[in-house]
């Protein structure tokens, strides 16, 4: 059974930084595309960033240049370094792993609140 556990969320002031982590209990983690999504109150879930098995990355326009996604295949971990945080980054952040054959899985989410 696939399990994803996010950590690292919390309350931070505007301009601050947080690092989210996601631990994945999947076999052959390296073959998955892994990503971060977020959902703010009253809004749809949206892509923040993803990184493919080959290391290619994609970012939402709203976070490009401020957020960095990375992965450690040995540890089966994916990270999201978030810098220069803004109040509009406030949301529940979800980890996702996806493979065309093995399926698509989600974590429970971690709350990020950016407020002074």
Coordinates of N, CA and C in Angstrom, one line a residue:
X1 N 0.8 -1.2 0.0 CA 0.0 0.0 0.0 C 0.9 1.2 0.0
X2 N 0.6 2.2 -0.9 CA 1.4 3.4 -1.0 C 0.9 4.4 0.1
X3 N 1.9 5.0 0.7 CA 1.7 6.0 1.7 C 2.6 7.1 1.5
X4 N 2.1 8.3 1.5 CA 2.8 9.6 1.4 C 2.6 10.4 2.7
X5 N 3.7 10.8 3.3 CA 3.5 11.6 4.6 C 4.3 12.9 4.4
X6 N 3.5 14.0 4.4 CA 4.1 15.4 4.3 C 4.5 15.9 5.7
X7 N 5.5 16.8 5.7 CA 5.8 17.5 7.0 C 6.5 18.8 6.6
X8 N 6.6 19.6 7.6 CA 7.3 20.9 7.4 C 6.4 22.1 7.3
X9 N 5.1 21.9 7.2 CA 4.3 23.1 7.2 C 4.2 23.9 8.5
X10 N 3.6 25.0 8.4 CA 3.5 25.8 9.6 C 3.1 27.3 9.3
X11 N 3.3 28.1 10.3 CA 3.0 29.6 10.2 C 4.3 30.3 10.0
X12 N 4.4 31.2 9.0 CA 5.6 31.9 8.7 C 5.2 33.3 8.3
X13 N 6.0 34.3 8.5 CA 5.7 35.7 8.1 C 6.0 35.9 6.6
X14 N 5.4 36.8 6.0 CA 5.7 37.2 4.6 C 7.2 37.4 4.5
X15 N 7.7 36.9 3.4 CA 9.1 37.0 3.1 C 10.0 35.8 3.7
X16 N 9.3 35.0 4.5 CA 10.0 33.9 5.2 C 10.2 32.7 4.3
X17 N 10.7 31.6 4.9 CA 11.0 30.4 4.1 C 10.4 29.2 4.9
X18 N 10.1 28.2 4.2 CA 9.7 26.9 4.8 C 10.2 25.8 3.8
X19 N 10.5 24.6 4.4 CA 10.9 23.5 3.5 C 9.9 22.4 3.8
X20 N 9.2 22.0 2.8 CA 8.3 20.8 3.0 C 9.0 19.5 2.6
X21 N 8.6 18.5 3.3 CA 9.2 17.2 2.9 C 8.1 16.2 2.8
X22 N 8.3 15.2 1.9 CA 7.3 14.1 1.7 C 8.1 12.8 1.7
X23 N 7.7 11.9 2.6 CA 8.2 10.6 2.6 C 7.3 9.6 1.9
X24 N 7.8 8.8 1.0 CA 7.0 8.0 0.2 C 7.3 6.5 0.4
X25 N 6.3 5.7 0.7 CA 6.5 4.3 0.8 C 6.0 3.6 -0.4
X26 N 6.8 3.7 -1.5 CA 6.5 3.1 -2.7 C 7.7 2.3 -3.2
X27 N 7.5 1.2 -3.9 CA 8.6 0.5 -4.4 C 9.1 1.2 -5.7
X28 N 10.3 1.2 -6.0 CA 10.9 1.8 -7.2 C 10.5 3.3 -7.3
X29 N 10.7 4.0 -6.2 CA 10.3 5.4 -6.2 C 10.9 6.2 -7.3
X30 N 12.0 5.8 -7.8 CA 12.7 6.6 -8.9 C 11.9 6.7 -10.2
X31 N 11.0 5.8 -10.4 CA 10.3 5.8 -11.7 C 9.1 6.7 -11.7
X32 N 8.7 7.3 -10.5 CA 7.5 8.1 -10.4 C 7.9 9.6 -10.7
X33 N 6.9 10.3 -11.3 CA 6.9 11.7 -11.3 C 6.4 12.1 -9.9
X34 N 7.1 13.0 -9.3 CA 6.6 13.5 -8.0 C 6.4 15.0 -8.0
X35 N 5.4 15.4 -7.2 CA 5.0 16.8 -7.3 C 4.4 17.3 -6.0
X36 N 4.2 18.6 -6.0 CA 3.5 19.3 -4.9 C 2.3 20.1 -5.5
X37 N 1.2 20.0 -4.9 CA 0.0 20.7 -5.3 C -0.5 21.5 -4.0
X38 N -1.3 22.4 -4.2 CA -1.8 23.1 -3.1 C -3.3 23.5 -3.3
X39 N -4.0 23.7 -2.2 CA -5.4 24.1 -2.3 C -5.7 25.1 -1.2
X40 N -6.1 26.3 -1.6 CA -6.4 27.3 -0.7 C -7.9 27.3 -0.5
X41 N -8.4 27.8 0.6 CA -9.8 27.8 0.9 C -10.7 28.4 -0.2
X42 N -11.7 27.6 -0.6 CA -12.6 28.1 -1.7 C -12.0 28.0 -3.1
X43 N -10.8 27.4 -3.2 CA -10.2 27.3 -4.5 C -10.0 25.9 -4.9
X44 N -9.7 25.6 -6.2 CA -9.4 24.3 -6.6 C -7.9 24.0 -6.3
X45 N -7.7 22.7 -6.2 CA -6.3 22.3 -6.1 C -5.5 22.6 -7.3
X46 N -4.3 23.1 -7.1 CA -3.5 23.5 -8.3 C -2.1 23.0 -8.1
X47 N -1.4 22.8 -9.3 CA -0.1 22.4 -9.3 C 0.9 23.5 -8.8
X48 N 1.8 23.1 -8.0 CA 2.9 24.0 -7.6 C 4.1 23.7 -8.4
X49 N 4.5 22.4 -8.3 CA 5.7 22.0 -9.0 C 5.8 20.5 -9.1
X50 N 6.4 20.0 -10.2 CA 6.7 18.6 -10.2 C 8.1 18.3 -10.8
X51 N 8.6 17.1 -10.5 CA 9.9 16.7 -11.0 C 9.8 15.3 -11.5
X52 N 10.2 15.0 -12.7 CA 10.0 13.7 -13.4 C 11.1 12.8 -12.9
X53 N 11.0 11.5 -13.4 CA 12.0 10.5 -13.0 C 13.3 10.9 -13.6
X54 N 13.3 11.6 -14.7 CA 14.6 12.1 -15.3 C 15.1 13.3 -14.8
X55 N 14.4 14.0 -13.8 CA 14.9 15.2 -13.2 C 14.4 16.5 -13.8
X56 N 13.6 16.4 -14.8 CA 13.0 17.6 -15.4 C 12.0 18.2 -14.4
X57 N 11.9 19.5 -14.3 CA 11.0 20.2 -13.4 C 10.1 21.1 -14.1
X58 N 9.0 21.4 -13.5 CA 8.0 22.3 -14.0 C 7.4 23.1 -12.8
X59 N 7.2 24.4 -12.9 CA 6.7 25.2 -11.8 C 5.5 26.0 -12.3
X60 N 4.6 26.2 -11.3 CA 3.6 27.2 -11.6 C 4.2 28.6 -11.8
X61 N 3.6 29.4 -12.6 CA 4.2 30.8 -12.8 C 4.2 31.5 -11.5
X62 N 3.3 31.3 -10.6 CA 3.2 32.1 -9.4 C 4.3 31.8 -8.4
X63 N 5.0 30.6 -8.6 CA 6.1 30.3 -7.6 C 7.5 30.2 -8.3
X64 N 7.5 30.3 -9.6 CA 8.8 30.1 -10.3 C 9.8 31.2 -9.8
X65 N 11.0 30.8 -9.4 CA 12.0 31.7 -8.9 C 12.0 31.8 -7.4
X66 N 10.9 31.3 -6.8 CA 10.9 31.4 -5.3 C 10.9 30.0 -4.7
X67 N 10.3 29.0 -5.4 CA 10.2 27.6 -4.9 C 11.1 26.7 -5.7
X68 N 11.7 25.7 -5.0 CA 12.5 24.7 -5.6 C 12.1 23.3 -5.2
X69 N 11.8 22.5 -6.2 CA 11.5 21.1 -5.9 C 12.7 20.2 -6.1
X70 N 12.9 19.2 -5.2 CA 14.0 18.3 -5.4 C 13.5 16.9 -4.9
X71 N 14.3 15.9 -5.2 CA 14.0 14.6 -4.8 C 15.3 13.8 -4.4
X72 N 15.1 12.9 -3.5 CA 16.2 12.0 -3.2 C 15.7 10.6 -3.3
X73 N 16.0 9.9 -4.4 CA 15.5 8.6 -4.7 C 16.0 7.5 -3.7
X74 N 17.1 7.7 -3.2 CA 17.7 6.7 -2.2 C 16.8 6.8 -1.0
X75 N 16.4 7.9 -0.5 CA 15.6 8.1 0.7 C 14.1 8.0 0.4
X76 N 13.7 8.0 -0.9 CA 12.3 8.1 -1.3 C 11.7 9.3 -0.7
X77 N 12.3 10.4 -0.9 CA 11.8 11.7 -0.4 C 11.7 12.7 -1.5
X78 N 10.7 13.6 -1.3 CA 10.6 14.8 -2.2 C 10.5 16.0 -1.3
X79 N 11.1 17.1 -1.8 CA 11.2 18.3 -1.0 C 10.6 19.5 -1.8
X80 N 10.2 20.5 -1.1 CA 9.8 21.8 -1.7 C 10.4 22.9 -0.8
X81 N 11.4 23.5 -1.3 CA 12.0 24.7 -0.6 C 11.2 25.9 -1.1
X82 N 10.6 26.6 -0.1 CA 9.8 27.8 -0.4 C 10.4 29.0 0.2
X83 N 10.8 29.9 -0.6 CA 11.4 31.2 -0.2 C 10.5 32.4 -0.6
X84 N 10.8 33.5 0.1 CA 10.0 34.7 -0.2 C 8.5 34.5 -0.2
X85 N 8.1 33.8 0.8 CA 6.7 33.4 0.9 C 5.8 34.7 1.0
X86 N 4.6 34.5 0.4 CA 3.6 35.6 0.3 C 2.3 35.1 0.9
X87 N 1.5 36.0 1.4 CA 0.2 35.5 2.0 C -0.6 34.7 1.0
X88 N -0.5 34.9 -0.3 CA -1.3 34.1 -1.3 C -0.7 32.7 -1.4
X89 N 0.4 32.4 -0.8 CA 0.9 31.0 -0.8 C 0.2 30.2 0.3
X90 N -0.6 30.8 1.1 CA -1.3 30.1 2.2 C -2.2 29.1 1.6
X91 N -2.1 27.8 2.0 CA -2.9 26.7 1.4 C -2.5 25.4 2.2
X92 N -3.2 24.4 1.9 CA -2.8 23.0 2.3 C -2.0 22.5 1.1
X93 N -0.8 22.0 1.4 CA 0.1 21.5 0.4 C 0.1 20.0 0.4
X94 N -0.1 19.4 -0.8 CA -0.2 18.0 -1.0 C 1.0 17.4 -1.8
X95 N 1.5 16.3 -1.4 CA 2.5 15.6 -2.1 C 1.8 14.6 -3.0
X96 N 2.3 14.4 -4.2 CA 1.7 13.5 -5.2 C 2.8 12.7 -5.9
X97 N 2.6 11.4 -6.1 CA 3.4 10.6 -6.9 C 2.6 10.0 -8.0
X98 N 3.1 9.9 -9.2 CA 2.3 9.5 -10.3 C 3.2 8.6 -11.3
X99 N 2.6 7.5 -11.8 CA 3.2 6.7 -12.8 C 2.1 6.2 -13.7
X100 N 2.4 6.2 -15.0 CA 1.3 5.9 -15.9 C 0.8 4.5 -15.8
X101 N 1.6 3.6 -15.2 CA 1.1 2.2 -15.0 C 0.8 1.9 -13.5
X102 N 1.6 2.4 -12.7 CA 1.5 2.1 -11.2 C 0.5 2.9 -10.5
X103 N 0.1 4.0 -11.1 CA -1.0 4.8 -10.5 C -0.6 6.1 -9.9
X104 N -1.5 6.8 -9.3 CA -1.5 8.2 -8.8 C -1.9 8.2 -7.4
X105 N -1.0 8.7 -6.5 CA -1.3 8.7 -5.1 C -1.0 10.1 -4.4
X106 N -1.8 10.3 -3.3 CA -1.7 11.6 -2.7 C -1.5 11.4 -1.2
X107 N -0.8 12.4 -0.6 CA -0.6 12.5 0.8 C -1.9 13.2 1.4
X108 N -1.8 13.3 2.8 CA -2.9 13.9 3.5 C -2.9 15.5 3.5
X109 N -1.7 16.0 3.2 CA -1.6 17.4 3.2 C -0.9 18.0 4.4
X110 N -0.3 19.2 4.2 CA 0.3 19.9 5.4 C -0.1 21.4 5.2
X111 N -0.5 22.0 6.2 CA -0.9 23.4 6.2 C 0.2 24.4 6.2
X112 N 0.2 25.3 5.2 CA 1.2 26.4 5.2 C 0.4 27.7 5.3
X113 N 0.7 28.5 6.3 CA 0.0 29.8 6.5 C 1.1 30.9 6.5
X114 N 0.9 31.9 5.6 CA 1.8 33.0 5.6 C 1.1 34.2 6.0
X115 N 1.5 34.7 7.2 CA 0.8 35.9 7.8 C 1.6 36.6 8.8
X116 N 1.4 37.9 8.9 CA 2.2 38.6 9.9 C 1.4 38.7 11.2

